[in-house]
């Protein structure tokens, strides 16, 4: 009985594997990914360009008087 269950488990595992996996992207998928990458690059912001050049620990609105 144990050998029958083991054989059934092995057969069910073999049935789960398939060799029909895609090998890569289609030409259309590749084109869409390239367009999306170009759009993201165009919308990218250089954080160094946004940072102030003189960063100090002081604030411009001191309330001490």
Short mmCIF file of N, CA, C and O in Angstrom, two decimals:
data_model
loop_
_atom_site.label_atom_id
_atom_site.label_comp_id
_atom_site.label_asym_id
_atom_site.label_seq_id
_atom_site.Cartn_x
_atom_site.Cartn_y
_atom_site.Cartn_z
N UNK A 1 0.83 -1.20 0.00
CA UNK A 1 0.00 0.00 0.00
C UNK A 1 0.88 1.27 0.00
O UNK A 1 0.57 2.24 -0.66
N UNK A 2 1.97 1.22 0.79
CA UNK A 2 2.87 2.37 0.88
C UNK A 2 3.54 2.64 -0.46
O UNK A 2 3.73 3.79 -0.84
N UNK A 3 3.89 1.59 -1.18
CA UNK A 3 4.55 1.78 -2.47
C UNK A 3 3.58 2.37 -3.50
O UNK A 3 3.99 3.14 -4.37
N UNK A 4 2.32 2.05 -3.40
CA UNK A 4 1.32 2.60 -4.32
C UNK A 4 1.16 4.11 -4.07
O UNK A 4 1.10 4.90 -5.01
N UNK A 5 1.14 4.51 -2.80
CA UNK A 5 1.03 5.93 -2.47
C UNK A 5 2.28 6.69 -2.91
O UNK A 5 2.18 7.82 -3.41
N UNK A 6 3.43 6.08 -2.75
CA UNK A 6 4.67 6.72 -3.20
C UNK A 6 4.68 6.89 -4.71
O UNK A 6 5.07 7.95 -5.23
N UNK A 7 4.23 5.88 -5.43
CA UNK A 7 4.17 5.95 -6.88
C UNK A 7 3.17 7.02 -7.33
O UNK A 7 3.46 7.80 -8.24
N UNK A 8 2.05 7.10 -6.65
CA UNK A 8 1.04 8.11 -6.99
C UNK A 8 1.58 9.51 -6.73
O UNK A 8 1.34 10.44 -7.52
N UNK A 9 2.33 9.70 -5.66
CA UNK A 9 2.91 11.00 -5.35
C UNK A 9 3.95 11.38 -6.40
O UNK A 9 3.99 12.53 -6.86
N UNK A 10 4.78 10.45 -6.83
CA UNK A 10 5.77 10.72 -7.86
C UNK A 10 5.12 11.07 -9.19
O UNK A 10 5.56 11.97 -9.90
N UNK A 11 4.06 10.35 -9.54
CA UNK A 11 3.37 10.63 -10.80
C UNK A 11 2.69 11.99 -10.78
O UNK A 11 2.69 12.71 -11.79
N UNK A 12 2.13 12.36 -9.64
CA UNK A 12 1.48 13.67 -9.56
C UNK A 12 2.50 14.80 -9.62
O UNK A 12 2.25 15.85 -10.20
N UNK A 13 3.69 14.60 -9.05
CA UNK A 13 4.75 15.60 -9.16
C UNK A 13 5.24 15.73 -10.59
O UNK A 13 5.53 16.83 -11.06
N UNK A 14 5.35 14.62 -11.28
CA UNK A 14 5.79 14.65 -12.67
C UNK A 14 4.77 15.37 -13.55
O UNK A 14 5.13 16.05 -14.51
N UNK A 15 3.50 15.24 -13.23
CA UNK A 15 2.46 15.90 -14.01
C UNK A 15 2.46 17.40 -13.80
O UNK A 15 2.01 18.15 -14.66
N UNK A 16 2.97 17.87 -12.67
CA UNK A 16 2.99 19.30 -12.38
C UNK A 16 4.02 20.05 -13.20
O UNK A 16 3.86 21.23 -13.49
N UNK A 17 5.11 19.40 -13.54
CA UNK A 17 6.14 20.10 -14.30
C UNK A 17 5.76 20.14 -15.78
O UNK A 17 5.15 19.23 -16.31
N UNK A 18 6.09 21.27 -16.40
CA UNK A 18 5.81 21.37 -17.83
C UNK A 18 6.99 22.02 -18.52
O UNK A 18 7.72 22.82 -17.94
N UNK A 19 7.17 21.70 -19.76
CA UNK A 19 8.25 22.25 -20.53
C UNK A 19 7.75 23.33 -21.49
O UNK A 19 8.42 23.65 -22.46
N UNK A 20 6.60 23.89 -21.24
CA UNK A 20 6.01 24.88 -22.14
C UNK A 20 6.22 26.30 -21.61
O UNK A 20 5.36 27.15 -21.78
N UNK A 21 7.33 26.56 -20.99
CA UNK A 21 7.61 27.89 -20.48
C UNK A 21 8.12 28.76 -21.61
O UNK A 21 8.89 28.31 -22.45
N UNK A 22 7.69 30.04 -21.64
CA UNK A 22 8.16 30.92 -22.71
C UNK A 22 9.66 31.16 -22.61
O UNK A 22 10.22 31.21 -21.52
N UNK A 23 10.29 31.32 -23.75
CA UNK A 23 11.73 31.48 -23.76
C UNK A 23 12.16 32.93 -23.64
O UNK A 23 13.30 33.21 -23.32
N UNK A 24 11.29 33.88 -23.90
CA UNK A 24 11.66 35.29 -23.80
C UNK A 24 10.49 36.18 -24.15
O UNK A 24 9.36 35.73 -24.28
N UNK A 25 10.78 37.45 -24.31
CA UNK A 25 9.74 38.42 -24.63
C UNK A 25 9.45 38.43 -26.12
O UNK A 25 10.34 38.22 -26.94
N UNK A 26 8.21 38.71 -26.44
CA UNK A 26 7.87 38.88 -27.85
C UNK A 26 8.36 40.25 -28.31
O UNK A 26 8.75 41.09 -27.50
N UNK A 27 8.35 40.47 -29.60
CA UNK A 27 8.80 41.76 -30.14
C UNK A 27 7.92 42.90 -29.64
O UNK A 27 8.41 43.98 -29.31
N UNK A 28 6.62 42.65 -29.53
CA UNK A 28 5.68 43.67 -29.05
C UNK A 28 5.92 43.98 -27.57
O UNK A 28 5.93 45.14 -27.16
N UNK A 29 6.14 42.95 -26.75
CA UNK A 29 6.42 43.17 -25.32
C UNK A 29 7.73 43.94 -25.14
O UNK A 29 7.81 44.83 -24.29
N UNK A 30 8.72 43.61 -25.93
CA UNK A 30 10.01 44.29 -25.86
C UNK A 30 9.85 45.77 -26.23
O UNK A 30 10.41 46.65 -25.58
N UNK A 31 9.06 46.06 -27.25
CA UNK A 31 8.82 47.45 -27.67
C UNK A 31 8.10 48.22 -26.57
O UNK A 31 8.45 49.36 -26.26
N UNK A 32 7.09 47.59 -25.95
CA UNK A 32 6.34 48.26 -24.88
C UNK A 32 7.23 48.55 -23.68
O UNK A 32 7.13 49.62 -23.07
N UNK A 33 8.10 47.61 -23.33
CA UNK A 33 9.01 47.84 -22.21
C UNK A 33 9.99 48.96 -22.52
O UNK A 33 10.31 49.77 -21.64
N UNK A 34 10.49 49.02 -23.75
CA UNK A 34 11.40 50.10 -24.13
C UNK A 34 10.71 51.45 -24.07
O UNK A 34 11.30 52.44 -23.62
N UNK A 35 9.45 51.51 -24.50
CA UNK A 35 8.70 52.78 -24.43
C UNK A 35 8.48 53.19 -22.98
O UNK A 35 8.59 54.37 -22.64
N UNK A 36 8.15 52.24 -22.12
CA UNK A 36 7.93 52.55 -20.71
C UNK A 36 9.22 53.04 -20.06
O UNK A 36 9.21 53.99 -19.26
N UNK A 37 10.35 52.42 -20.39
CA UNK A 37 11.64 52.84 -19.84
C UNK A 37 11.99 54.25 -20.30
O UNK A 37 12.47 55.06 -19.51
N UNK A 38 11.71 54.55 -21.57
CA UNK A 38 11.99 55.90 -22.08
C UNK A 38 11.11 56.93 -21.38
O UNK A 38 11.57 58.03 -21.06
N UNK A 39 9.86 56.57 -21.11
CA UNK A 39 8.95 57.50 -20.43
C UNK A 39 9.43 57.74 -18.99
O UNK A 39 9.42 58.88 -18.51
N UNK A 40 9.87 56.70 -18.31
CA UNK A 40 10.38 56.86 -16.95
C UNK A 40 11.65 57.70 -16.93
O UNK A 40 11.85 58.53 -16.05
N UNK A 41 12.52 57.48 -17.91
CA UNK A 41 13.75 58.27 -17.99
C UNK A 41 13.44 59.74 -18.23
O UNK A 41 14.08 60.63 -17.67
N UNK A 42 12.43 60.02 -19.06
CA UNK A 42 12.07 61.40 -19.36
C UNK A 42 11.48 62.10 -18.13
O UNK A 42 11.64 63.30 -17.96
N UNK A 43 10.83 61.33 -17.26
CA UNK A 43 10.21 61.91 -16.06
C UNK A 43 11.12 61.88 -14.85
O UNK A 43 10.74 62.33 -13.78
N UNK A 44 12.32 61.32 -14.99
CA UNK A 44 13.24 61.22 -13.86
C UNK A 44 13.75 62.60 -13.48
O UNK A 44 13.94 63.48 -14.30
N UNK A 45 13.97 62.78 -12.18
CA UNK A 45 14.45 64.05 -11.66
C UNK A 45 15.81 63.82 -11.04
O UNK A 45 16.01 62.88 -10.27
N UNK A 46 16.76 64.68 -11.36
CA UNK A 46 18.09 64.61 -10.75
C UNK A 46 18.00 65.24 -9.37
O UNK A 46 17.78 66.45 -9.24
N UNK A 47 18.15 64.45 -8.33
CA UNK A 47 18.01 64.96 -6.97
C UNK A 47 19.10 65.97 -6.64
O UNK A 47 18.89 66.88 -5.84
N UNK A 48 20.26 65.84 -7.23
CA UNK A 48 21.33 66.81 -6.99
C UNK A 48 20.97 68.19 -7.55
O UNK A 48 21.37 69.21 -7.00
N UNK A 49 20.21 68.22 -8.62
CA UNK A 49 19.80 69.50 -9.20
C UNK A 49 18.76 70.18 -8.32
O UNK A 49 18.63 71.40 -8.35
N UNK A 50 18.01 69.40 -7.54
CA UNK A 50 16.96 69.97 -6.71
C UNK A 50 17.48 70.41 -5.34
O UNK A 50 16.87 71.24 -4.69
N UNK A 51 18.59 69.88 -4.89
CA UNK A 51 19.11 70.19 -3.56
C UNK A 51 19.68 71.59 -3.53
O UNK A 51 20.35 72.02 -4.47
N UNK A 52 19.44 72.34 -2.48
CA UNK A 52 20.03 73.68 -2.37
C UNK A 52 21.55 73.58 -2.26
O UNK A 52 22.08 72.63 -1.70
N UNK A 53 22.24 74.56 -2.80
CA UNK A 53 23.69 74.50 -2.82
C UNK A 53 24.31 74.85 -1.47
O UNK A 53 25.35 74.34 -1.11
N UNK A 54 23.70 75.76 -0.70
CA UNK A 54 24.21 76.13 0.62
C UNK A 54 23.29 75.58 1.69
O UNK A 54 22.37 76.25 2.13
N UNK A 55 23.54 74.39 2.11
CA UNK A 55 22.71 73.77 3.14
C UNK A 55 23.43 73.95 4.48
O UNK A 55 24.52 73.46 4.67
N UNK A 56 22.81 74.71 5.37
CA UNK A 56 23.36 74.90 6.71
C UNK A 56 22.27 74.54 7.70
O UNK A 56 21.11 74.33 7.34
N UNK A 57 22.61 74.51 8.94
CA UNK A 57 21.65 74.16 9.97
C UNK A 57 20.79 75.32 10.42
O UNK A 57 19.94 75.19 11.29
N UNK A 58 20.96 76.47 9.82
CA UNK A 58 20.23 77.66 10.23
C UNK A 58 18.90 77.77 9.48
O UNK A 58 18.77 77.33 8.38
N UNK A 59 17.96 78.42 10.16
CA UNK A 59 16.67 78.66 9.51
C UNK A 59 16.53 80.17 9.28
O UNK A 59 17.13 80.98 9.98
N UNK A 60 15.73 80.54 8.33
CA UNK A 60 15.61 81.97 7.99
C UNK A 60 14.54 82.68 8.81
O UNK A 60 14.40 83.88 8.72
N UNK A 61 13.79 81.96 9.61
CA UNK A 61 12.73 82.61 10.37
C UNK A 61 12.91 82.40 11.87
O UNK A 61 12.07 81.82 12.55
N UNK A 62 14.03 82.87 12.40
CA UNK A 62 14.28 82.78 13.84
C UNK A 62 13.32 83.70 14.58
O UNK A 62 13.08 84.83 14.20
N UNK A 63 12.74 83.17 15.67
CA UNK A 63 11.77 83.96 16.44
C UNK A 63 12.36 84.49 17.73
O UNK A 63 11.64 85.04 18.55
N UNK A 64 13.65 84.30 17.94
CA UNK A 64 14.27 84.83 19.16
C UNK A 64 14.45 86.32 19.00
O UNK A 64 14.77 86.84 17.96
N UNK A 65 14.27 87.05 20.06
CA UNK A 65 14.40 88.43 19.85
C UNK A 65 14.92 89.20 20.93
O UNK A 65 15.06 90.21 21.27
#
